[in-house]
XYZ file of C-alpha atoms in Angstrom:
354
model
C -40.860 15.569 -17.312
C -41.211 17.990 -13.841
C -37.843 19.038 -12.550
C -36.872 15.902 -10.532
C -37.172 14.124 -13.311
C -35.198 16.329 -15.327
C -32.212 16.553 -12.901
C -32.163 12.741 -12.487
C -32.166 11.997 -15.719
C -28.985 14.598 -15.969
C -27.147 12.892 -12.498
C -28.088 9.639 -14.846
C -26.142 10.829 -17.865
C -23.443 12.755 -16.158
C -22.494 9.569 -13.946
C -22.846 7.079 -16.947
C -20.600 9.598 -19.294
C -17.969 9.754 -15.910
C -18.222 5.953 -16.450
C -16.932 6.194 -20.098
C -13.636 7.902 -19.451
C -12.848 6.091 -16.265
C -9.508 4.242 -17.099
C -9.805 0.828 -15.854
C -13.598 0.116 -16.686
C -14.716 -2.481 -18.387
C -12.099 -3.803 -20.371
C -9.459 -1.175 -19.741
C -6.658 -1.844 -18.420
C -4.419 1.227 -17.306
C -1.025 -0.138 -16.898
C 1.063 -3.046 -16.733
C 2.855 -3.873 -13.152
C 5.220 -6.292 -12.990
C 7.574 -8.046 -10.686
C 10.427 -10.727 -11.836
C 14.140 -11.871 -13.005
C 15.738 -11.660 -15.989
C 12.201 -12.392 -17.898
C 10.860 -9.221 -17.235
C 13.815 -6.601 -16.361
C 13.791 -4.046 -18.861
C 16.992 -2.716 -17.490
C 16.871 -2.522 -13.697
C 20.274 -4.352 -13.605
C 22.184 -1.608 -15.544
C 22.068 1.012 -11.919
C 22.847 -1.329 -9.499
C 26.711 -2.570 -9.117
C 26.370 -6.025 -10.766
C 27.268 -8.275 -13.158
C 24.525 -9.817 -14.138
C 23.551 -6.850 -17.226
C 22.901 -7.200 -20.308
C 23.839 -3.156 -21.182
C 25.621 -3.415 -24.041
C 26.254 -5.238 -27.894
C 24.738 -7.671 -28.985
C 22.046 -7.425 -26.762
C 18.864 -5.063 -27.928
C 20.276 -5.553 -31.343
C 16.873 -5.815 -32.549
C 15.100 -3.146 -30.534
C 14.142 0.237 -31.118
C 17.177 2.008 -32.439
C 19.090 -0.818 -32.012
C 19.698 0.158 -28.011
C 20.888 -2.223 -25.418
C 18.291 -1.850 -22.904
C 19.143 -3.946 -20.085
C 17.001 -6.324 -21.659
C 18.097 -10.061 -21.676
C 16.934 -10.308 -24.916
C 17.746 -9.389 -28.620
C 14.948 -6.982 -28.796
C 11.166 -7.222 -26.561
C 10.607 -9.182 -23.478
C 7.204 -11.045 -23.555
C 5.822 -8.104 -20.913
C 6.627 -5.526 -23.359
C 4.691 -7.602 -26.065
C 1.846 -8.132 -23.485
C 1.437 -4.186 -22.424
C 1.101 -3.564 -26.311
C -1.638 -6.398 -27.056
C -3.441 -3.804 -24.257
C -3.646 -1.286 -26.388
C -1.091 0.406 -23.642
C 1.760 1.336 -25.156
C 4.988 -0.719 -26.847
C 7.698 -1.269 -23.843
C 7.473 -1.518 -20.072
C 10.327 0.967 -18.954
C 12.379 0.282 -15.725
C 12.066 1.841 -12.346
C 15.261 2.255 -12.132
C 15.426 4.081 -15.397
C 16.476 8.121 -14.382
C 14.985 8.758 -18.126
C 11.639 7.887 -16.800
C 9.087 9.460 -14.528
C 5.844 8.266 -12.625
C 4.056 9.926 -15.958
C 5.420 7.094 -17.751
C 5.272 4.508 -15.162
C 1.578 4.908 -14.508
C 0.739 3.255 -17.493
C 3.870 0.099 -17.163
C 7.020 -0.338 -15.059
C 8.695 -3.090 -14.121
C 10.503 -3.531 -10.796
C 12.363 -6.936 -11.919
C 15.798 -7.749 -11.677
C 17.847 -10.263 -13.988
C 19.556 -12.998 -11.338
C 16.920 -12.582 -8.678
C 14.568 -14.796 -6.996
C 11.720 -15.903 -4.005
C 14.646 -16.543 -2.356
C 16.551 -13.608 -0.288
C 19.400 -15.864 -1.047
C 18.971 -16.446 -4.285
C 20.049 -12.992 -5.295
C 22.677 -12.625 -2.918
C 24.687 -15.090 -5.488
C 25.507 -12.227 -8.051
C 24.162 -8.966 -6.182
C 20.906 -8.180 -7.127
C 18.075 -6.885 -6.263
C 16.342 -9.019 -3.509
C 12.445 -10.017 -4.171
C 11.722 -7.993 -0.845
C 12.841 -4.843 -2.332
C 11.074 -5.008 -5.394
C 7.923 -5.108 -3.494
C 9.374 -1.863 -1.343
C 10.179 -0.360 -4.807
C 6.062 -0.692 -5.657
C 4.874 0.691 -2.154
C 7.469 3.634 -3.271
C 5.274 4.012 -6.915
C 1.828 4.066 -5.070
C 2.725 7.194 -3.318
C 4.193 8.527 -6.378
C 1.267 7.542 -8.171
C -0.815 9.343 -5.624
C 0.705 12.718 -5.363
C 0.693 12.107 -9.521
C -3.030 11.785 -10.219
C -4.739 12.117 -6.930
C -6.040 9.319 -4.703
C -8.584 8.615 -6.056
C -7.469 7.846 -9.964
C -4.857 6.264 -8.351
C -6.688 3.714 -6.374
C -8.961 3.270 -9.400
C -5.817 2.603 -11.269
C -4.210 -0.198 -9.265
C -7.178 -1.881 -8.971
C -8.058 -2.459 -12.630
C -4.047 -2.620 -13.971
C -2.720 -5.830 -14.763
C -0.073 -7.061 -11.921
C 2.852 -10.446 -13.560
C 5.127 -12.208 -11.930
C 7.731 -13.610 -13.471
C 10.404 -15.413 -11.257
C 12.356 -18.428 -9.684
C 14.038 -20.366 -12.205
C 16.934 -18.618 -10.551
C 16.026 -19.773 -7.029
C 16.505 -23.270 -8.503
C 19.490 -23.330 -11.375
C 21.511 -20.071 -9.321
C 21.117 -21.561 -6.036
C 19.443 -24.815 -4.767
C 21.353 -27.353 -7.583
C 24.265 -24.948 -7.593
C 25.703 -23.722 -3.948
C 26.992 -26.510 -1.818
C 26.207 -26.367 1.259
C 23.178 -24.140 0.986
C 19.054 -24.627 0.358
C 19.962 -27.804 -1.234
C 21.550 -28.526 2.458
C 18.690 -27.345 4.218
C 15.363 -28.484 1.902
C 14.221 -31.156 0.081
C 13.569 -30.268 -3.541
C 9.660 -30.758 -2.437
C 10.023 -28.690 1.036
C 12.280 -25.885 -1.143
C 9.216 -25.536 -3.541
C 6.480 -25.199 -0.701
C 8.762 -22.864 0.869
C 9.041 -21.072 -2.414
C 5.263 -21.049 -2.222
C 4.654 -19.780 0.661
C 6.381 -16.617 -0.398
C 4.521 -16.234 -3.479
C 1.426 -16.146 -1.347
C 2.467 -13.655 1.123
C 3.800 -11.891 -1.791
C 0.095 -11.687 -3.461
C -1.695 -10.642 0.218
C 0.644 -7.672 -0.250
C 0.176 -6.162 -3.447
C -3.803 -6.933 -2.895
C -3.572 -4.855 0.049
C -1.834 -2.585 -1.820
C -4.801 -2.862 -4.278
C -4.141 -5.099 -6.838
C -6.638 -7.359 -8.080
C -5.801 -8.463 -11.490
C -3.110 -10.818 -10.555
C -1.163 -13.094 -13.012
C 1.739 -15.758 -11.417
C 3.816 -16.807 -14.034
C 4.861 -20.718 -13.888
C 8.188 -21.850 -13.810
C 9.170 -22.758 -17.412
C 11.219 -26.442 -18.675
C 14.410 -24.645 -17.310
C 15.473 -28.507 -17.550
C 15.499 -27.209 -21.321
C 17.469 -24.321 -21.208
C 20.303 -24.404 -23.692
C 22.611 -24.193 -20.773
C 21.458 -27.206 -19.494
C 21.335 -29.410 -22.713
C 25.756 -28.326 -22.902
C 26.201 -29.757 -20.388
C 23.483 -33.058 -20.034
C 26.590 -35.237 -21.649
C 25.666 -38.822 -20.437
C 22.327 -38.015 -21.859
C 23.178 -36.854 -25.626
C 22.082 -32.959 -24.608
C 18.727 -33.598 -24.343
C 16.652 -32.024 -22.096
C 16.710 -32.608 -18.358
C 14.227 -33.982 -17.685
C 14.626 -34.411 -13.907
C 14.698 -30.445 -14.024
C 11.358 -30.733 -15.896
C 10.074 -32.092 -13.357
C 11.022 -29.771 -11.171
C 9.485 -27.540 -12.956
C 6.253 -29.274 -13.509
C 5.762 -30.191 -9.779
C 6.075 -26.382 -8.874
C 3.695 -25.270 -10.958
C 0.942 -28.088 -9.668
C 1.850 -26.316 -6.073
C 1.418 -22.688 -7.916
C -2.085 -24.151 -9.718
C -3.700 -25.048 -6.080
C -2.469 -21.494 -4.492
C -4.194 -19.753 -7.332
C -7.437 -21.714 -6.269
C -6.409 -20.765 -2.520
C -6.508 -17.777 -3.143
C -9.215 -17.569 -5.491
C -11.674 -18.580 -2.185
C -9.817 -16.519 0.151
C -9.386 -13.029 -1.084
C -12.778 -11.438 -2.085
C -12.766 -9.843 -5.679
C -9.451 -10.804 -6.840
C -8.786 -12.121 -10.184
C -5.480 -14.989 -10.288
C -4.531 -16.431 -12.948
C -1.896 -18.921 -14.120
C 0.198 -17.785 -16.670
C 1.537 -21.369 -18.234
C 5.280 -20.929 -19.324
C 5.789 -24.271 -19.616
C 3.895 -25.518 -21.972
C 4.392 -22.410 -24.713
C 8.335 -23.391 -24.333
C 7.379 -27.274 -24.752
C 5.722 -27.007 -27.314
C 8.200 -24.591 -29.214
C 10.836 -27.228 -28.723
C 8.438 -29.665 -29.748
C 7.120 -28.122 -33.038
C 9.676 -25.434 -34.016
C 7.910 -25.622 -37.698
C 4.642 -24.472 -36.282
C 6.674 -20.691 -34.855
C 9.052 -20.895 -37.861
C 12.076 -21.443 -35.495
C 14.987 -23.789 -36.734
C 16.855 -24.603 -33.900
C 15.427 -25.474 -30.755
C 18.528 -26.501 -28.448
C 21.191 -23.284 -28.773
C 21.195 -19.234 -28.453
C 21.795 -17.396 -31.117
C 24.727 -15.914 -29.280
C 28.134 -17.437 -29.678
C 28.306 -21.251 -29.343
C 24.884 -20.387 -27.703
C 25.797 -22.971 -25.565
C 27.334 -21.403 -22.605
C 27.287 -17.568 -23.418
C 25.183 -14.806 -21.606
C 25.924 -11.294 -20.417
C 29.643 -10.281 -20.981
C 30.326 -13.741 -22.749
C 27.850 -13.263 -25.196
C 29.019 -9.392 -25.990
C 32.625 -11.184 -26.326
C 31.346 -13.505 -28.490
C 29.646 -11.087 -30.849
C 31.557 -11.881 -33.769
C 30.360 -15.101 -33.818
C 26.423 -14.055 -33.671
C 23.831 -15.769 -35.790
C 22.526 -13.906 -38.632
C 19.209 -14.643 -37.936
C 17.503 -14.212 -34.596
C 14.221 -15.104 -35.294
C 15.140 -18.698 -36.645
C 15.920 -18.857 -32.801
C 13.929 -19.488 -29.105
C 16.856 -18.946 -27.516
C 18.853 -15.520 -27.992
C 21.770 -16.540 -25.797
C 22.402 -20.031 -23.227
C 19.405 -19.025 -21.076
C 17.250 -16.513 -22.527
C 14.652 -16.316 -25.160
C 14.683 -14.620 -28.450
C 12.159 -11.587 -29.637
C 10.489 -14.122 -30.963
C 9.848 -16.551 -29.319
C 8.853 -13.617 -26.360
C 6.314 -12.612 -28.888
C 5.201 -16.323 -28.734
C 4.898 -16.535 -25.419
C 2.928 -13.234 -25.212
C 0.791 -14.459 -27.981
C -0.044 -17.624 -25.932
C -0.736 -15.446 -22.378
C -2.834 -13.130 -24.198
C -4.947 -16.155 -25.445
C -4.905 -18.319 -22.504
C -4.640 -16.320 -19.552
C -5.091 -12.661 -20.238
C -7.834 -13.010 -22.464
C -9.828 -12.284 -19.315
C -8.767 -9.274 -18.469
C -10.056 -7.497 -21.742
Protein backbone atom coordinates (compact mmCIF):
# COMPACT_ATOMS: atom_id res chain seq x y z
CA UNK A 1 0.00 0.00 0.00
CA UNK A 2 1.47 3.38 -0.99
CA UNK A 3 1.65 6.43 1.26
CA UNK A 4 -1.36 8.14 -0.34
CA UNK A 5 -3.64 5.13 0.15
CA UNK A 6 -2.44 4.68 3.74
CA UNK A 7 -3.01 8.34 4.50
CA UNK A 8 -6.49 8.25 2.93
CA UNK A 9 -7.42 5.15 4.92
CA UNK A 10 -6.32 6.82 8.16
CA UNK A 11 -8.37 9.94 7.39
CA UNK A 12 -11.49 7.87 6.65
CA UNK A 13 -11.00 5.88 9.86
CA UNK A 14 -10.65 9.05 11.92
CA UNK A 15 -13.76 10.54 10.31
CA UNK A 16 -15.69 7.36 11.09
CA UNK A 17 -14.53 7.37 14.72
CA UNK A 18 -15.50 11.05 15.03
CA UNK A 19 -19.02 10.23 13.82
CA UNK A 20 -19.25 7.42 16.37
CA UNK A 21 -18.58 9.72 19.31
CA UNK A 22 -20.51 12.81 18.22
CA UNK A 23 -23.74 13.41 20.14
CA UNK A 24 -26.79 13.51 17.95
CA UNK A 25 -25.42 11.13 15.31
CA UNK A 26 -27.70 8.30 14.24
CA UNK A 27 -30.29 7.49 16.90
CA UNK A 28 -28.66 9.59 19.59
CA UNK A 29 -30.70 12.52 20.94
CA UNK A 30 -28.50 14.74 23.13
CA UNK A 31 -31.27 16.74 24.85
CA UNK A 32 -35.01 17.26 25.29
CA UNK A 33 -35.99 20.95 25.13
CA UNK A 34 -39.48 21.82 26.34
CA UNK A 35 -41.89 24.74 25.97
CA UNK A 36 -45.42 25.05 27.27
CA UNK A 37 -47.69 25.22 30.30
CA UNK A 38 -48.29 23.30 33.56
CA UNK A 39 -48.33 19.99 31.71
CA UNK A 40 -44.56 20.37 31.28
CA UNK A 41 -43.49 23.01 33.84
CA UNK A 42 -40.92 21.54 36.24
CA UNK A 43 -40.92 24.56 38.54
CA UNK A 44 -40.23 27.78 36.63
CA UNK A 45 -43.20 29.41 38.36
CA UNK A 46 -41.46 28.91 41.71
CA UNK A 47 -39.23 31.84 40.77
CA UNK A 48 -41.83 34.40 39.71
CA UNK A 49 -44.54 36.17 41.74
CA UNK A 50 -47.70 34.22 40.89
CA UNK A 51 -50.36 32.11 42.56
CA UNK A 52 -49.76 29.51 39.85
CA UNK A 53 -47.35 27.43 41.92
CA UNK A 54 -47.16 23.93 43.33
CA UNK A 55 -43.93 23.95 45.33
CA UNK A 56 -45.63 22.60 48.46
CA UNK A 57 -47.21 19.41 49.78
CA UNK A 58 -48.80 17.20 48.66
CA UNK A 59 -47.35 17.94 45.21
CA UNK A 60 -44.22 15.89 44.57
CA UNK A 61 -44.98 13.33 47.25
CA UNK A 62 -43.99 10.51 44.87
CA UNK A 63 -41.11 12.41 43.27
CA UNK A 64 -37.58 11.37 44.21
CA UNK A 65 -37.07 12.33 47.84
CA UNK A 66 -40.76 13.25 48.22
CA UNK A 67 -39.89 16.77 47.08
CA UNK A 68 -42.38 19.31 45.76
CA UNK A 69 -40.47 20.66 42.76
CA UNK A 70 -43.11 22.89 41.22
CA UNK A 71 -44.47 20.16 38.99
CA UNK A 72 -48.27 20.02 39.08
CA UNK A 73 -48.19 16.33 39.83
CA UNK A 74 -47.48 13.83 42.59
CA UNK A 75 -44.34 12.79 40.71
CA UNK A 76 -42.81 13.10 37.28
CA UNK A 77 -44.24 14.63 34.12
CA UNK A 78 -44.61 12.99 30.71
CA UNK A 79 -41.58 14.89 29.42
CA UNK A 80 -39.48 13.48 32.28
CA UNK A 81 -40.43 9.96 31.20
CA UNK A 82 -39.77 10.77 27.55
CA UNK A 83 -36.33 12.10 28.44
CA UNK A 84 -35.62 8.91 30.38
CA UNK A 85 -36.86 6.77 27.47
CA UNK A 86 -34.24 8.40 25.25
CA UNK A 87 -31.62 7.34 27.78
CA UNK A 88 -30.68 10.89 28.71
CA UNK A 89 -31.76 11.47 32.33
CA UNK A 90 -34.72 10.78 34.60
CA UNK A 91 -36.07 14.31 34.86
CA UNK A 92 -35.85 17.66 33.08
CA UNK A 93 -34.98 20.73 35.20
CA UNK A 94 -36.68 24.11 35.09
CA UNK A 95 -34.64 26.83 33.40
CA UNK A 96 -35.17 29.34 36.21
CA UNK A 97 -34.13 26.92 38.97
CA UNK A 98 -30.82 28.26 40.37
CA UNK A 99 -29.85 24.78 41.56
CA UNK A 100 -29.04 23.91 37.94
CA UNK A 101 -26.55 25.29 35.43
CA UNK A 102 -25.91 25.10 31.70
CA UNK A 103 -24.11 21.80 32.34
CA UNK A 104 -27.47 20.34 33.43
CA UNK A 105 -29.50 22.18 30.81
CA UNK A 106 -27.25 20.94 28.01
CA UNK A 107 -29.02 17.56 28.18
CA UNK A 108 -32.53 18.84 28.76
CA UNK A 109 -34.40 21.90 29.98
CA UNK A 110 -37.94 23.20 30.25
CA UNK A 111 -38.92 26.84 29.76
CA UNK A 112 -42.59 26.08 30.45
CA UNK A 113 -44.78 28.09 32.81
CA UNK A 114 -47.94 26.78 34.47
CA UNK A 115 -50.97 28.85 33.54
CA UNK A 116 -49.55 30.28 30.34
CA UNK A 117 -50.86 29.96 26.81
CA UNK A 118 -50.05 30.76 23.23
CA UNK A 119 -52.06 33.97 23.61
CA UNK A 120 -50.22 36.62 25.65
CA UNK A 121 -53.54 37.53 27.29
CA UNK A 122 -53.69 34.05 28.84
CA UNK A 123 -50.46 34.56 30.78
CA UNK A 124 -51.88 37.78 32.24
CA UNK A 125 -54.73 35.93 33.99
CA UNK A 126 -52.54 34.67 36.87
CA UNK A 127 -49.40 36.64 35.97
CA UNK A 128 -47.14 33.89 34.67
CA UNK A 129 -44.43 33.74 32.03
CA UNK A 130 -45.85 34.65 28.61
CA UNK A 131 -45.09 32.36 25.69
CA UNK A 132 -42.92 34.94 23.94
CA UNK A 133 -40.70 35.04 27.02
CA UNK A 134 -40.13 31.30 26.84
CA UNK A 135 -38.65 31.88 23.39
CA UNK A 136 -36.43 34.64 24.76
CA UNK A 137 -35.17 32.24 27.43
CA UNK A 138 -34.35 29.75 24.68
CA UNK A 139 -32.31 32.36 22.82
CA UNK A 140 -30.44 33.07 26.05
CA UNK A 141 -29.95 29.33 26.54
CA UNK A 142 -28.48 28.98 23.06
CA UNK A 143 -25.84 31.61 23.82
CA UNK A 144 -24.96 29.90 27.09
CA UNK A 145 -24.72 26.57 25.28
CA UNK A 146 -22.30 28.04 22.72
CA UNK A 147 -20.08 29.38 25.50
CA UNK A 148 -20.22 26.04 27.32
CA UNK A 149 -19.71 23.71 24.34
CA UNK A 150 -18.28 25.81 21.59
CA UNK A 151 -20.18 26.91 18.50
CA UNK A 152 -19.81 23.72 16.45
CA UNK A 153 -20.87 21.27 19.16
CA UNK A 154 -23.67 23.55 20.39
CA UNK A 155 -25.05 23.87 16.87
CA UNK A 156 -25.00 20.10 16.48
CA UNK A 157 -26.69 19.62 19.85
CA UNK A 158 -29.46 22.07 18.97
CA UNK A 159 -29.96 20.38 15.61
CA UNK A 160 -30.22 16.87 17.02
CA UNK A 161 -32.19 17.62 20.19
CA UNK A 162 -35.91 16.92 20.39
CA UNK A 163 -38.17 19.92 21.04
CA UNK A 164 -41.58 19.49 22.65
CA UNK A 165 -44.36 22.09 22.71
CA UNK A 166 -47.28 21.33 25.06
CA UNK A 167 -49.64 24.28 25.33
CA UNK A 168 -53.09 25.60 24.44
CA UNK A 169 -55.64 24.33 26.96
CA UNK A 170 -55.33 27.43 29.14
CA UNK A 171 -56.10 29.64 26.16
CA UNK A 172 -59.61 28.20 26.20
CA UNK A 173 -60.30 27.40 29.86
CA UNK A 174 -58.58 30.39 31.49
CA UNK A 175 -59.09 32.88 28.74
CA UNK A 176 -61.63 32.39 25.94
CA UNK A 177 -64.41 30.79 27.98
CA UNK A 178 -63.73 32.68 31.20
CA UNK A 179 -62.96 36.36 30.63
CA UNK A 180 -66.09 38.43 29.87
CA UNK A 181 -65.57 40.87 27.01
CA UNK A 182 -62.26 39.20 26.17
CA UNK A 183 -61.26 37.03 23.26
CA UNK A 184 -64.75 35.52 22.96
CA UNK A 185 -66.05 38.96 22.03
CA UNK A 186 -63.31 39.38 19.41
CA UNK A 187 -63.22 35.93 17.81
CA UNK A 188 -65.50 33.03 17.06
CA UNK A 189 -64.06 29.74 18.37
CA UNK A 190 -62.89 28.83 14.87
CA UNK A 191 -61.21 32.21 14.45
CA UNK A 192 -59.51 31.93 17.82
CA UNK A 193 -58.21 28.47 16.94
CA UNK A 194 -56.71 29.91 13.74
CA UNK A 195 -55.22 32.78 15.75
CA UNK A 196 -53.49 30.30 18.07
CA UNK A 197 -52.32 28.15 15.15
CA UNK A 198 -50.75 31.26 13.64
CA UNK A 199 -48.79 31.84 16.84
CA UNK A 200 -47.66 28.21 16.79
CA UNK A 201 -46.50 28.55 13.19
CA UNK A 202 -44.42 31.61 14.03
CA UNK A 203 -42.92 29.78 16.99
CA UNK A 204 -41.88 26.79 14.88
CA UNK A 205 -40.16 29.09 12.39
CA UNK A 206 -38.45 30.95 15.23
CA UNK A 207 -36.89 27.86 16.78
CA UNK A 208 -36.16 26.41 13.34
CA UNK A 209 -34.16 29.52 12.50
CA UNK A 210 -32.37 29.13 15.84
CA UNK A 211 -31.28 25.61 14.92
CA UNK A 212 -34.13 23.25 15.89
CA UNK A 213 -35.03 20.46 13.48
CA UNK A 214 -36.74 17.69 15.49
CA UNK A 215 -39.95 19.23 16.81
CA UNK A 216 -43.06 17.67 18.36
CA UNK A 217 -46.27 19.69 18.59
CA UNK A 218 -48.59 18.26 21.22
CA UNK A 219 -52.33 18.17 20.59
CA UNK A 220 -54.89 19.62 22.91
CA UNK A 221 -56.13 17.00 25.35
CA UNK A 222 -59.78 16.12 25.86
CA UNK A 223 -60.16 19.07 28.24
CA UNK A 224 -63.89 18.59 28.48
CA UNK A 225 -63.09 15.53 30.58
CA UNK A 226 -60.99 17.32 33.18
CA UNK A 227 -62.53 16.80 36.63
CA UNK A 228 -63.11 20.53 37.13
CA UNK A 229 -65.13 20.68 33.90
CA UNK A 230 -67.12 17.54 34.69
CA UNK A 231 -67.89 18.86 38.19
CA UNK A 232 -69.57 21.94 36.75
CA UNK A 233 -71.42 20.03 34.03
CA UNK A 234 -74.49 19.52 36.21
CA UNK A 235 -77.04 19.49 33.39
CA UNK A 236 -75.38 16.41 31.85
CA UNK A 237 -74.88 14.47 35.09
CA UNK A 238 -71.20 15.45 35.32
CA UNK A 239 -70.29 13.79 32.04
CA UNK A 240 -67.42 15.04 29.93
CA UNK A 241 -68.26 18.30 28.19
CA UNK A 242 -68.52 17.18 24.59
CA UNK A 243 -68.64 20.77 23.30
CA UNK A 244 -65.19 21.41 24.81
CA UNK A 245 -63.86 18.12 23.49
CA UNK A 246 -65.11 19.06 20.02
CA UNK A 247 -63.17 22.31 20.26
CA UNK A 248 -60.06 20.33 21.11
CA UNK A 249 -60.59 17.98 18.16
CA UNK A 250 -61.19 20.87 15.75
CA UNK A 251 -58.04 22.59 16.96
CA UNK A 252 -56.07 19.38 16.56
CA UNK A 253 -57.18 19.05 12.94
CA UNK A 254 -55.80 22.52 12.29
CA UNK A 255 -52.58 21.62 14.09
CA UNK A 256 -52.11 18.52 11.91
CA UNK A 257 -52.65 20.67 8.81
CA UNK A 258 -50.00 23.10 10.07
CA UNK A 259 -47.54 20.24 10.59
CA UNK A 260 -48.14 19.05 7.04
CA UNK A 261 -47.66 22.58 5.68
CA UNK A 262 -44.44 23.30 7.56
CA UNK A 263 -43.08 19.86 6.74
CA UNK A 264 -43.16 20.89 3.08
CA UNK A 265 -41.81 24.41 3.59
CA UNK A 266 -38.98 24.03 6.14
CA UNK A 267 -36.01 22.21 4.64
CA UNK A 268 -34.69 19.39 6.84
CA UNK A 269 -37.35 19.74 9.52
CA UNK A 270 -38.74 16.66 11.26
CA UNK A 271 -42.03 17.95 12.60
CA UNK A 272 -44.34 15.48 14.31
CA UNK A 273 -47.75 15.42 15.98
CA UNK A 274 -48.00 14.10 19.54
CA UNK A 275 -51.55 12.93 20.16
CA UNK A 276 -52.35 13.33 23.86
CA UNK A 277 -56.08 13.60 23.15
CA UNK A 278 -56.38 9.91 22.32
CA UNK A 279 -54.18 8.77 25.19
CA UNK A 280 -56.54 10.43 27.71
CA UNK A 281 -59.71 9.39 25.89
CA UNK A 282 -58.56 5.77 25.81
CA UNK A 283 -57.57 5.76 29.48
CA UNK A 284 -61.03 7.07 30.40
CA UNK A 285 -62.77 4.56 28.14
CA UNK A 286 -60.65 1.58 29.22
CA UNK A 287 -59.27 2.39 32.68
CA UNK A 288 -58.70 -1.25 33.66
CA UNK A 289 -56.21 -1.60 30.83
CA UNK A 290 -53.99 0.97 32.53
CA UNK A 291 -54.70 0.06 36.15
CA UNK A 292 -56.94 3.04 36.89
CA UNK A 293 -60.02 2.90 39.09
CA UNK A 294 -61.02 6.57 39.11
CA UNK A 295 -61.41 8.54 35.87
CA UNK A 296 -63.48 11.57 36.85
CA UNK A 297 -61.85 13.02 39.97
CA UNK A 298 -58.39 13.90 41.16
CA UNK A 299 -56.56 12.27 44.04
CA UNK A 300 -56.38 15.53 45.97
CA UNK A 301 -59.31 16.59 48.16
CA UNK A 302 -62.69 16.03 46.56
CA UNK A 303 -60.83 15.82 43.27
CA UNK A 304 -63.42 18.09 41.66
CA UNK A 305 -62.14 21.62 42.22
CA UNK A 306 -58.84 21.52 44.10
CA UNK A 307 -55.52 22.46 42.54
CA UNK A 308 -52.55 24.52 43.69
CA UNK A 309 -53.05 25.94 47.17
CA UNK A 310 -56.52 24.42 47.44
CA UNK A 311 -54.90 21.03 47.01
CA UNK A 312 -52.46 21.92 49.78
CA UNK A 313 -55.26 22.93 52.16
CA UNK A 314 -57.15 19.72 51.36
CA UNK A 315 -54.14 17.49 51.96
CA UNK A 316 -55.83 15.61 54.80
CA UNK A 317 -58.34 14.31 52.23
CA UNK A 318 -55.65 12.96 49.91
CA UNK A 319 -56.38 9.59 48.30
CA UNK A 320 -54.38 6.57 49.46
CA UNK A 321 -53.01 5.53 46.07
CA UNK A 322 -52.56 8.11 43.31
CA UNK A 323 -51.69 5.32 40.87
CA UNK A 324 -55.37 4.40 40.75
CA UNK A 325 -56.29 7.88 39.52
CA UNK A 326 -55.91 9.38 36.05
CA UNK A 327 -55.85 12.82 37.62
CA UNK A 328 -53.76 14.12 40.50
CA UNK A 329 -55.77 17.30 41.07
CA UNK A 330 -58.81 18.73 39.30
CA UNK A 331 -56.84 19.49 36.13
CA UNK A 332 -53.48 17.72 36.07
CA UNK A 333 -52.53 14.12 35.46
CA UNK A 334 -51.15 11.75 38.06
CA UNK A 335 -47.63 10.45 37.59
CA UNK A 336 -49.03 7.14 36.39
CA UNK A 337 -51.08 8.89 33.70
CA UNK A 338 -48.04 10.92 32.70
CA UNK A 339 -46.22 7.65 32.16
CA UNK A 340 -49.13 6.41 30.01
CA UNK A 341 -48.91 9.59 27.93
CA UNK A 342 -45.14 9.21 27.57
CA UNK A 343 -45.37 5.54 26.59
CA UNK A 344 -47.99 6.38 23.98
CA UNK A 345 -45.85 9.24 22.64
CA UNK A 346 -42.72 7.10 22.45
CA UNK A 347 -44.60 4.38 20.57
CA UNK A 348 -46.41 6.56 18.06
CA UNK A 349 -44.49 9.86 17.84
CA UNK A 350 -40.93 9.85 19.11
CA UNK A 351 -40.01 6.42 17.78
CA UNK A 352 -38.81 8.08 14.58
CA UNK A 353 -36.11 9.87 16.57
CA UNK A 354 -34.75 6.73 18.25
